[in-house]
XYZ file of C-alpha atoms in Angstrom:
302
model
C 231.707 105.798 291.259
C 232.480 107.784 288.000
C 229.570 110.159 288.842
C 230.681 110.706 292.386
C 234.197 111.293 291.251
C 233.149 113.862 288.779
C 231.055 115.675 291.440
C 234.029 115.810 293.797
C 236.431 117.022 290.970
C 234.041 119.872 290.079
C 233.378 121.076 293.588
C 237.009 120.991 294.279
C 238.031 123.107 291.314
C 235.043 125.523 291.499
C 234.765 126.495 295.147
C 237.045 127.149 298.039
C 239.898 125.854 300.002
C 239.365 123.155 302.457
C 239.780 124.188 306.030
C 240.443 120.598 307.227
C 241.002 121.142 311.007
C 237.793 123.243 311.299
C 234.236 122.603 310.263
C 233.322 125.315 307.826
C 235.091 128.293 309.387
C 238.191 129.036 311.298
C 238.018 127.498 314.687
C 240.103 124.171 314.917
C 237.912 121.469 316.740
C 239.684 119.765 319.539
C 241.830 122.672 320.594
C 240.269 122.866 323.977
C 239.262 120.288 326.580
C 239.000 119.934 330.253
C 238.494 123.079 332.251
C 238.401 125.332 329.223
C 235.602 127.284 330.415
C 237.404 128.595 333.575
C 239.152 131.886 332.955
C 242.396 132.141 334.680
C 243.128 134.772 337.550
C 244.301 138.216 336.717
C 247.560 138.518 334.750
C 249.184 137.859 331.446
C 249.403 134.312 330.051
C 250.882 132.444 327.118
C 249.136 129.327 325.760
C 250.786 127.387 323.098
C 248.817 124.643 321.167
C 250.727 121.921 319.236
C 248.095 120.248 317.005
C 248.315 117.472 314.724
C 245.291 116.284 312.700
C 245.825 113.067 310.698
C 243.276 112.550 307.929
C 242.074 109.048 307.171
C 239.455 110.009 304.506
C 237.540 112.665 302.947
C 233.774 112.189 302.938
C 231.148 113.391 300.526
C 228.028 115.324 301.479
C 226.352 112.025 301.971
C 228.879 111.009 304.725
C 230.324 108.235 302.596
C 234.027 108.172 301.826
C 235.176 109.661 298.484
C 236.311 107.161 295.990
C 240.130 106.296 295.878
C 242.777 107.090 298.470
C 242.278 110.613 299.840
C 244.512 111.478 302.927
C 246.300 114.273 304.508
C 247.272 116.089 307.628
C 247.303 119.283 309.348
C 249.895 120.372 311.788
C 249.691 123.619 313.685
C 251.471 125.405 316.399
C 249.183 128.412 317.654
C 250.224 131.138 319.926
C 247.636 132.444 322.157
C 248.176 135.430 324.500
C 245.507 136.096 327.211
C 245.326 139.175 329.394
C 243.071 139.115 332.486
C 242.589 142.514 333.860
C 241.502 143.819 337.383
C 238.231 145.323 335.613
C 234.952 144.091 336.726
C 232.142 143.866 334.156
C 228.704 142.593 335.048
C 230.444 140.836 338.086
C 232.730 139.096 335.649
C 236.593 139.230 335.289
C 237.407 141.031 332.030
C 240.103 140.114 329.782
C 241.255 139.984 326.009
C 243.149 137.746 323.798
C 244.895 137.244 320.606
C 245.813 133.907 318.472
C 248.699 133.684 315.931
C 248.460 130.217 314.274
C 251.410 128.551 312.226
C 250.131 125.891 309.795
C 251.637 123.097 307.641
C 248.921 121.443 305.424
C 249.488 118.704 303.206
C 246.570 116.746 301.232
C 246.867 113.790 298.699
C 243.604 113.438 296.793
C 242.850 110.836 294.186
C 239.541 112.764 293.460
C 241.764 115.541 292.221
C 243.683 113.126 289.778
C 246.024 111.944 292.533
C 247.631 115.354 293.082
C 249.258 116.509 296.301
C 248.416 119.883 297.620
C 250.389 121.558 300.280
C 251.021 124.888 301.873
C 252.510 126.436 305.277
C 252.859 129.672 306.932
C 251.220 131.984 309.208
C 247.402 131.446 309.176
C 244.447 133.991 309.741
C 244.932 136.043 312.950
C 242.296 136.287 315.645
C 241.862 139.134 318.000
C 239.280 138.944 320.918
C 238.734 142.172 322.750
C 236.178 140.611 325.099
C 236.707 137.766 327.669
C 234.280 137.519 330.613
C 234.653 135.016 333.306
C 232.363 134.446 336.191
C 233.257 132.172 339.139
C 231.073 130.523 341.780
C 231.629 128.072 344.653
C 231.379 125.160 342.425
C 230.930 126.561 338.946
C 232.485 128.766 336.256
C 231.103 130.440 333.367
C 232.797 132.281 330.377
C 231.447 134.610 327.503
C 233.781 135.872 324.835
C 233.725 137.638 321.371
C 236.309 138.158 318.719
C 237.262 138.228 314.962
C 239.253 135.972 312.670
C 240.940 138.336 310.023
C 241.632 137.566 306.530
C 245.445 137.982 307.037
C 246.926 134.839 305.348
C 247.563 133.957 301.845
C 244.498 132.241 300.194
C 244.718 130.378 296.907
C 241.183 129.081 295.762
C 242.920 126.454 293.464
C 244.851 125.033 296.421
C 242.624 122.985 298.855
C 245.504 123.031 301.327
C 245.730 126.930 301.495
C 246.436 128.186 305.067
C 244.248 131.225 304.589
C 240.502 130.919 304.327
C 239.951 133.900 302.239
C 237.071 135.499 304.442
C 236.579 136.759 307.855
C 234.783 135.020 310.687
C 233.059 136.570 313.843
C 233.126 134.058 316.789
C 230.933 134.321 319.839
C 231.881 131.917 322.800
C 229.776 130.860 325.625
C 230.527 127.958 327.997
C 230.241 126.784 331.633
C 231.647 124.119 334.164
C 230.124 122.494 337.073
C 232.270 120.878 339.917
C 230.428 118.092 341.598
C 232.225 118.458 345.062
C 233.452 121.456 347.051
C 237.017 120.052 346.566
C 236.650 120.412 342.776
C 237.793 116.866 341.989
C 235.129 115.919 339.482
C 233.705 118.248 336.911
C 231.736 118.506 333.582
C 232.140 121.228 331.120
C 230.725 122.362 327.753
C 232.406 125.321 325.628
C 230.390 126.408 322.567
C 231.428 128.767 319.624
C 229.109 130.310 317.116
C 230.703 131.319 313.876
C 229.399 133.816 311.451
C 231.411 134.295 308.273
C 231.970 136.935 305.555
C 232.066 136.501 301.997
C 234.999 135.022 300.204
C 235.912 137.730 297.742
C 237.810 135.391 295.102
C 234.787 133.004 294.973
C 231.790 135.061 296.037
C 230.837 132.222 298.414
C 229.733 132.910 302.023
C 229.940 129.957 304.306
C 226.850 129.203 306.402
C 226.816 130.018 310.126
C 228.028 127.040 312.455
C 227.689 125.940 316.056
C 230.620 124.065 317.606
C 230.628 122.401 321.093
C 233.597 120.964 322.875
C 232.964 119.212 326.089
C 234.621 117.347 328.896
C 234.027 115.166 332.045
C 237.165 115.202 334.328
C 238.510 113.791 337.463
C 241.675 115.279 339.392
C 243.504 112.672 341.302
C 245.140 113.201 344.631
C 248.612 113.550 343.051
C 247.287 116.535 340.837
C 246.873 114.639 337.662
C 243.532 115.288 335.790
C 242.105 112.633 333.794
C 239.006 112.950 331.481
C 236.802 112.000 328.724
C 236.656 114.806 326.024
C 234.756 115.225 322.530
C 233.313 117.812 320.035
C 230.222 117.957 318.041
C 229.734 120.542 315.213
C 226.991 121.517 312.962
C 226.693 123.844 310.009
C 223.275 125.553 310.688
C 222.833 127.488 307.274
C 223.633 126.555 303.729
C 226.501 128.442 301.873
C 225.466 131.340 299.702
C 227.110 131.594 296.344
C 227.341 127.754 295.828
C 224.908 125.150 294.249
C 225.682 122.740 297.098
C 223.050 123.035 299.822
C 224.151 120.227 302.180
C 225.358 121.163 305.780
C 228.724 119.972 307.208
C 228.754 118.184 310.591
C 231.817 116.498 312.467
C 231.678 114.540 315.643
C 234.563 113.098 317.791
C 235.373 111.271 320.991
C 238.568 111.121 322.983
C 240.584 111.459 326.252
C 242.826 114.036 327.994
C 245.390 114.039 330.754
C 246.874 117.152 332.307
C 248.973 118.463 335.230
C 249.781 121.711 336.728
C 252.823 123.234 338.540
C 251.246 125.964 340.569
C 254.724 127.224 341.859
C 255.985 127.828 338.250
C 252.665 128.916 336.851
C 252.718 126.180 334.307
C 249.990 123.602 333.119
C 250.559 121.012 330.475
C 247.731 118.999 328.783
C 247.565 116.318 326.253
C 244.616 114.874 324.324
C 243.650 112.576 321.663
C 240.422 112.629 319.647
C 238.992 110.101 317.028
C 236.342 111.386 314.629
C 233.443 108.946 314.257
C 231.335 110.842 311.835
C 231.617 113.473 309.354
C 229.718 114.779 306.271
C 230.414 117.639 303.954
C 228.809 120.983 303.116
C 229.284 123.589 300.485
C 232.544 125.476 301.501
C 234.317 122.091 301.882
C 234.386 121.591 298.220
C 231.910 118.735 298.631
C 234.487 117.038 300.690
C 234.812 116.770 304.590
C 237.842 115.428 306.307
C 237.556 112.682 308.894
C 240.564 111.590 311.056
C 242.125 111.644 314.351
C 243.761 114.537 316.381
C 246.721 114.731 318.821
C 246.912 118.061 320.706
C 249.482 119.237 323.409
C 248.665 122.460 325.266
C 251.174 124.507 327.354
C 250.027 127.418 329.565
C 252.587 129.649 331.290
C 251.775 132.642 333.371
C 253.934 135.611 332.502
């Protein structure tokens, strides 16, 4: 146990801040769920995400819990603006987006001498100049591309830092199939591929990662939609500039409920996820969070 603690402490002090709500990049897992792959009609939309991630433990590269009591939380309010235009590109509706996250992070780590680390503020901003949405009789498909910019404050000595200290290019591809013409039953999968830049303060370049959020939903006759949701994420390449070669993974299962008021242009969703498996990679300081997520999502046509 002393050897494991020493390894965790050395990694914690020598590498990067811990982006606990993400895998080894920027995108927070569990932020989307049922119907996420269907782009909305032409117009301007606001989507707000209230996100709370309660961390039960931090796992090592082997997937085992780090020694001692290591807990924390990530609370976020993310503001996303989506503009779907009347332009047709390759037979798809064309749009663009921007995301401004506000974060409050707090970690209590025995592996760091029982210290508490915290930070809050505006996180790194995302700009997506490309959203393409295709729609069929019983299917929807989405492609998107954008960039997370290194706009937030980053402190390599603070694992709770709201900034990542590097940029991330994110490519999105997803699809949804409706089992019936009334679109009462559906299955969907939304994948994100992240490629990161070098973290200037440490010289570490996080490895590429692939993230998948999926859902199986049913809309009741009263308009309420219920479903099973989950996410699976894998780091595909080892980080450059760090001796840790292991790759991070995270897996979760949960449930979602939603309801829309068409006359008001308003939609509200709530979801809960439980992470059942997690293991660390290099950029995670030799530690990877594992916990539970509660997410509220409000979409309003402007």
